[in-house]
Amino acid sequence: MPILRAYLAPLGLFCVSSCLVACTTAHEPTPPKTALTSTPTVIEAVNTPAPMIPELLKEEFVQAQIKQGFTRTEVLTFLNKAKYNQGVIDAMTRPWEAKPWHVYYPIFLTEKRLNAGLAFWKKHEETIAKAAAKYQVDPQIIVAIIGIETFYGQYMGNYPVIDALYTLGFHYPPRATFFRKEFGELMALVKEEHLDINNLKGSYAGAMGYGQFIPSSYRHYAVDFDNSGSRNLLQSPEDAIGSVANYFHQHGWQANAPVALPLVNNSKTAPKAKVWAGEKLNYKVANILTPTLALADSRDIDISQKALLIELEQADHSDYWLGLNNFYVITRYNRSPLYSMAVYQFSQQLKEQHATQK
């Protein structure tokens, strides 16, 4: 593989900021009797008249579920349990990832989250080490994901999952096909894992448990890591730890490999390479680095490996990073580059602080 000491920025031109992290949930645990100050959470279905489901669409769903082994009566009963929730639509249209980086990360990175992460790591040290070894995933990534998603199980979401997926699957045209499939996956998951559908809560997008798995991910990547006989991502942190590790393993995580590298743009204009926007990896490192867009620190790097260009919008300028394979793997969990950068930077903070406690 071609290796070169890639284009490097002169020393002193770049200072990496510390303690920068963000997440998809703005909420942190709130002391008793204290009102939430962040985005309000819709707990139950909003009393908004539900739009009618076209009979053809409803019948298509019924037939699809029958092909999966359910009876018509079972499918219709499941459908009838779901309620339309306008709050789900409202939440879907104001994602946190729509904010610029300099607004996004301070909302989520706090000393409280870091301390909670270190405490979680200490409490589950043996399980995290076991999962990291078995699935070849760096332990700090496992801890970071659970912390960003649910503040270590303290905020798993209060939307009825069946209502969230029903609402998005039948009343949110931009992604209705995807969420209708997840609604069907939920029906299968409830049967397989004996979940209580009447009390199953999660995010506005139907994600559940410590790691916020949507039903298809729960079915395909969850593992019984505590050997209890069930895959319980809602109550077992051990299962959650193993399942997050398995998810990253199955998506190609490379243990101890770099995730993202800071760049310096020595030009007054934007880089020529296209900033990554969710597509498959089409660029290689050699397509991104130039004499004016350089690595911030000196290192050897394989310029033939696939990579992506990340832009982080600051208040008065943009920072650029080189994302490598592991960064792309984080985007398989959540496709927002802001989310993925938040996970990475938080994981580095956790790693550094955890090392000092040994």
Coordinates of N, CA and C in Angstrom, one line a residue, residues 182-268:
E182 N -40.0 -0.7 9.8 CA -39.7 -0.8 11.2 C -40.9 -1.1 12.1
F183 N -42.0 -0.6 11.7 CA -43.3 -0.9 12.4 C -43.5 -2.4 12.4
G184 N -43.3 -3.0 11.2 CA -43.4 -4.4 11.0 C -42.3 -5.2 11.8
E185 N -41.1 -4.7 11.8 CA -40.0 -5.3 12.6 C -40.4 -5.2 14.1
L186 N -41.0 -4.2 14.5 CA -41.4 -4.1 16.0 C -42.4 -5.2 16.3
M187 N -43.3 -5.5 15.4 CA -44.3 -6.5 15.7 C -43.6 -7.9 15.9
A188 N -42.6 -8.1 15.0 CA -41.8 -9.4 15.2 C -41.0 -9.4 16.5
L189 N -40.3 -8.2 16.8 CA -39.5 -8.1 17.9 C -40.3 -8.3 19.2
V190 N -41.5 -7.8 19.3 CA -42.3 -7.9 20.5 C -42.6 -9.4 20.7
K191 N -42.9 -10.1 19.7 CA -43.2 -11.5 19.8 C -41.9 -12.3 20.2
E192 N -40.8 -12.0 19.6 CA -39.6 -12.8 19.8 C -39.0 -12.6 21.2
E193 N -39.0 -11.3 21.7 CA -38.4 -11.0 23.0 C -39.4 -10.8 24.1
H194 N -40.7 -11.1 23.8 CA -41.8 -11.0 24.8 C -41.8 -9.7 25.5
L195 N -41.8 -8.6 24.7 CA -41.8 -7.3 25.2 C -43.2 -6.8 25.4
D196 N -43.4 -5.9 26.4 CA -44.7 -5.4 26.8 C -45.0 -4.2 25.9
I197 N -45.7 -4.4 24.8 CA -45.9 -3.3 23.8 C -46.7 -2.1 24.4
N198 N -47.5 -2.4 25.4 CA -48.3 -1.3 26.0 C -47.4 -0.4 26.9
N199 N -46.3 -0.8 27.3 CA -45.4 0.0 28.1 C -44.0 0.2 27.5
L200 N -43.9 -0.1 26.3 CA -42.6 0.1 25.6 C -42.4 1.5 25.1
K201 N -41.4 2.2 25.7 CA -41.1 3.6 25.4 C -39.8 3.7 24.8
G202 N -39.6 4.8 24.0 CA -38.3 5.0 23.3 C -38.3 6.4 22.7
S203 N -37.5 6.6 21.7 CA -37.3 8.0 21.1 C -38.5 8.2 20.1
Y204 N -38.5 9.5 19.6 CA -39.5 9.8 18.7 C -39.4 9.0 17.4
A205 N -38.2 8.4 17.1 CA -38.0 7.6 15.9 C -38.1 6.1 16.2
G206 N -38.6 5.8 17.4 CA -38.8 4.4 17.7 C -37.6 3.6 18.2
A207 N -36.6 4.3 18.6 CA -35.4 3.6 19.1 C -35.5 3.3 20.6
M208 N -34.9 2.2 21.0 CA -35.2 1.7 22.4 C -33.9 1.4 23.1
G209 N -34.0 1.4 24.5 CA -33.0 0.9 25.3 C -31.7 1.8 25.5
Y210 N -30.8 1.2 26.2 CA -29.5 2.0 26.5 C -28.8 2.5 25.3
G211 N -28.8 1.7 24.2 CA -28.1 2.1 23.0 C -29.0 2.7 21.9
Q212 N -30.3 2.8 22.2 CA -31.3 3.3 21.3 C -31.3 2.5 19.9
F213 N -31.6 1.3 20.0 CA -31.7 0.5 18.8 C -33.1 0.5 18.2
I214 N -33.2 0.8 16.9 CA -34.5 0.7 16.3 C -34.8 -0.8 16.1
P215 N -36.1 -1.2 15.9 CA -36.5 -2.6 15.9 C -35.6 -3.5 15.1
S216 N -35.3 -3.1 13.8 CA -34.5 -4.0 13.0 C -33.1 -4.2 13.5
S217 N -32.5 -3.1 14.1 CA -31.2 -3.3 14.7 C -31.2 -4.1 15.9
Y218 N -32.3 -4.0 16.7 CA -32.5 -4.8 17.9 C -32.5 -6.3 17.5
R219 N -33.3 -6.6 16.5 CA -33.4 -8.0 16.0 C -32.1 -8.6 15.5
H220 N -31.4 -7.7 14.7 CA -30.2 -8.3 14.0 C -28.9 -8.2 14.8
Y221 N -28.8 -7.2 15.7 CA -27.5 -7.0 16.3 C -27.5 -7.2 17.9
A222 N -28.6 -7.2 18.5 CA -28.6 -7.4 19.9 C -28.1 -8.8 20.3
V223 N -27.4 -8.8 21.4 CA -26.9 -10.1 21.9 C -27.2 -10.3 23.4
D224 N -27.3 -11.5 23.8 CA -27.6 -11.8 25.2 C -26.2 -11.9 25.9
F225 N -25.7 -10.8 26.3 CA -24.3 -10.7 26.8 C -24.2 -11.1 28.3
D226 N -25.4 -11.1 29.0 CA -25.4 -11.5 30.4 C -25.8 -12.9 30.6
N227 N -26.1 -13.6 29.5 CA -26.5 -15.0 29.5 C -27.7 -15.2 30.3
S228 N -28.7 -14.3 30.2 CA -30.0 -14.5 31.0 C -31.0 -15.2 30.2
G229 N -30.8 -15.5 28.9 CA -31.8 -16.2 28.1 C -32.6 -15.2 27.3
S230 N -32.4 -13.9 27.4 CA -33.1 -13.0 26.6 C -32.1 -11.8 26.2
R231 N -32.5 -11.1 25.2 CA -31.7 -9.9 24.8 C -32.5 -8.7 25.3
N232 N -32.1 -8.2 26.4 CA -32.8 -7.2 27.1 C -32.0 -5.8 27.0
L233 N -32.3 -5.0 26.0 CA -31.6 -3.8 25.9 C -32.2 -2.7 26.7
L234 N -33.4 -2.9 27.3 CA -34.1 -1.9 28.1 C -33.7 -1.9 29.5
Q235 N -33.3 -3.1 30.0 CA -33.0 -3.2 31.5 C -31.6 -3.8 31.8
S236 N -30.9 -4.3 30.8 CA -29.6 -5.0 31.1 C -28.5 -4.1 30.4
P237 N -27.7 -3.4 31.2 CA -26.6 -2.7 30.7 C -25.5 -3.7 30.0
E238 N -25.5 -4.9 30.6 CA -24.5 -5.9 30.0 C -24.9 -6.2 28.6
D239 N -26.2 -6.5 28.4 CA -26.7 -6.8 27.0 C -26.5 -5.6 26.1
A240 N -26.7 -4.4 26.6 CA -26.5 -3.2 25.8 C -25.0 -3.0 25.4
I241 N -24.1 -3.2 26.4 CA -22.7 -3.1 26.1 C -22.3 -4.1 25.0
G242 N -22.7 -5.3 25.1 CA -22.3 -6.3 24.1 C -23.0 -6.0 22.8
S243 N -24.2 -5.5 22.8 CA -24.9 -5.3 21.6 C -24.3 -4.1 20.8
V244 N -23.9 -3.0 21.5 CA -23.3 -1.9 20.8 C -22.0 -2.3 20.2
A245 N -21.2 -3.1 21.0 CA -19.9 -3.6 20.4 C -20.2 -4.5 19.2
N246 N -21.2 -5.4 19.3 CA -21.5 -6.2 18.1 C -21.9 -5.4 16.9
Y247 N -22.7 -4.4 17.1 CA -23.1 -3.5 16.0 C -21.9 -2.9 15.3
F248 N -20.9 -2.4 16.1 CA -19.8 -1.8 15.5 C -18.9 -2.8 14.8
H249 N -18.8 -4.0 15.4 CA -18.0 -5.1 14.8 C -18.6 -5.5 13.5
Q250 N -19.9 -5.6 13.4 CA -20.6 -6.1 12.2 C -20.5 -5.0 11.1
H251 N -20.3 -3.8 11.5 CA -20.1 -2.7 10.5 C -18.7 -2.4 10.1
G252 N -17.8 -3.2 10.6 CA -16.4 -3.0 10.1 C -15.4 -2.2 10.9
W253 N -15.7 -2.0 12.2 CA -14.8 -1.3 13.1 C -13.4 -2.0 13.1
Q254 N -12.4 -1.1 13.1 CA -11.0 -1.6 13.2 C -10.4 -1.2 14.5
A255 N -10.2 -2.1 15.4 CA -9.7 -1.8 16.7 C -8.3 -1.1 16.7
N256 N -8.2 -0.1 17.5 CA -6.9 0.7 17.6 C -6.5 1.5 16.4
A257 N -7.4 1.6 15.4 CA -7.1 2.3 14.2 C -7.6 3.8 14.4
P258 N -7.0 4.7 13.7 CA -7.5 6.1 13.8 C -8.9 6.3 13.3
V259 N -9.6 7.3 13.9 CA -11.0 7.6 13.5 C -11.1 8.8 12.6
A260 N -10.5 9.9 13.1 CA -10.6 11.2 12.4 C -9.3 12.0 12.7
L261 N -8.8 12.7 11.8 CA -7.6 13.5 12.0 C -7.9 15.0 11.6
P262 N -7.5 15.9 12.5 CA -7.7 17.3 12.2 C -6.8 17.8 11.0
L263 N -7.4 18.7 10.3 CA -6.7 19.3 9.1 C -6.6 20.8 9.3
V264 N -5.6 21.4 8.5 CA -5.5 22.8 8.5 C -5.7 23.2 7.0
N265 N -6.5 24.2 6.8 CA -6.8 24.7 5.5 C -6.0 26.0 5.4
N266 N -4.9 26.0 4.6 CA -4.0 27.1 4.4 C -4.5 28.0 3.3
S267 N -5.7 27.8 2.8 CA -6.2 28.6 1.7 C -7.4 29.4 2.2
K268 N -7.6 30.5 1.5 CA -8.7 31.4 1.9 C -10.0 30.9 1.4

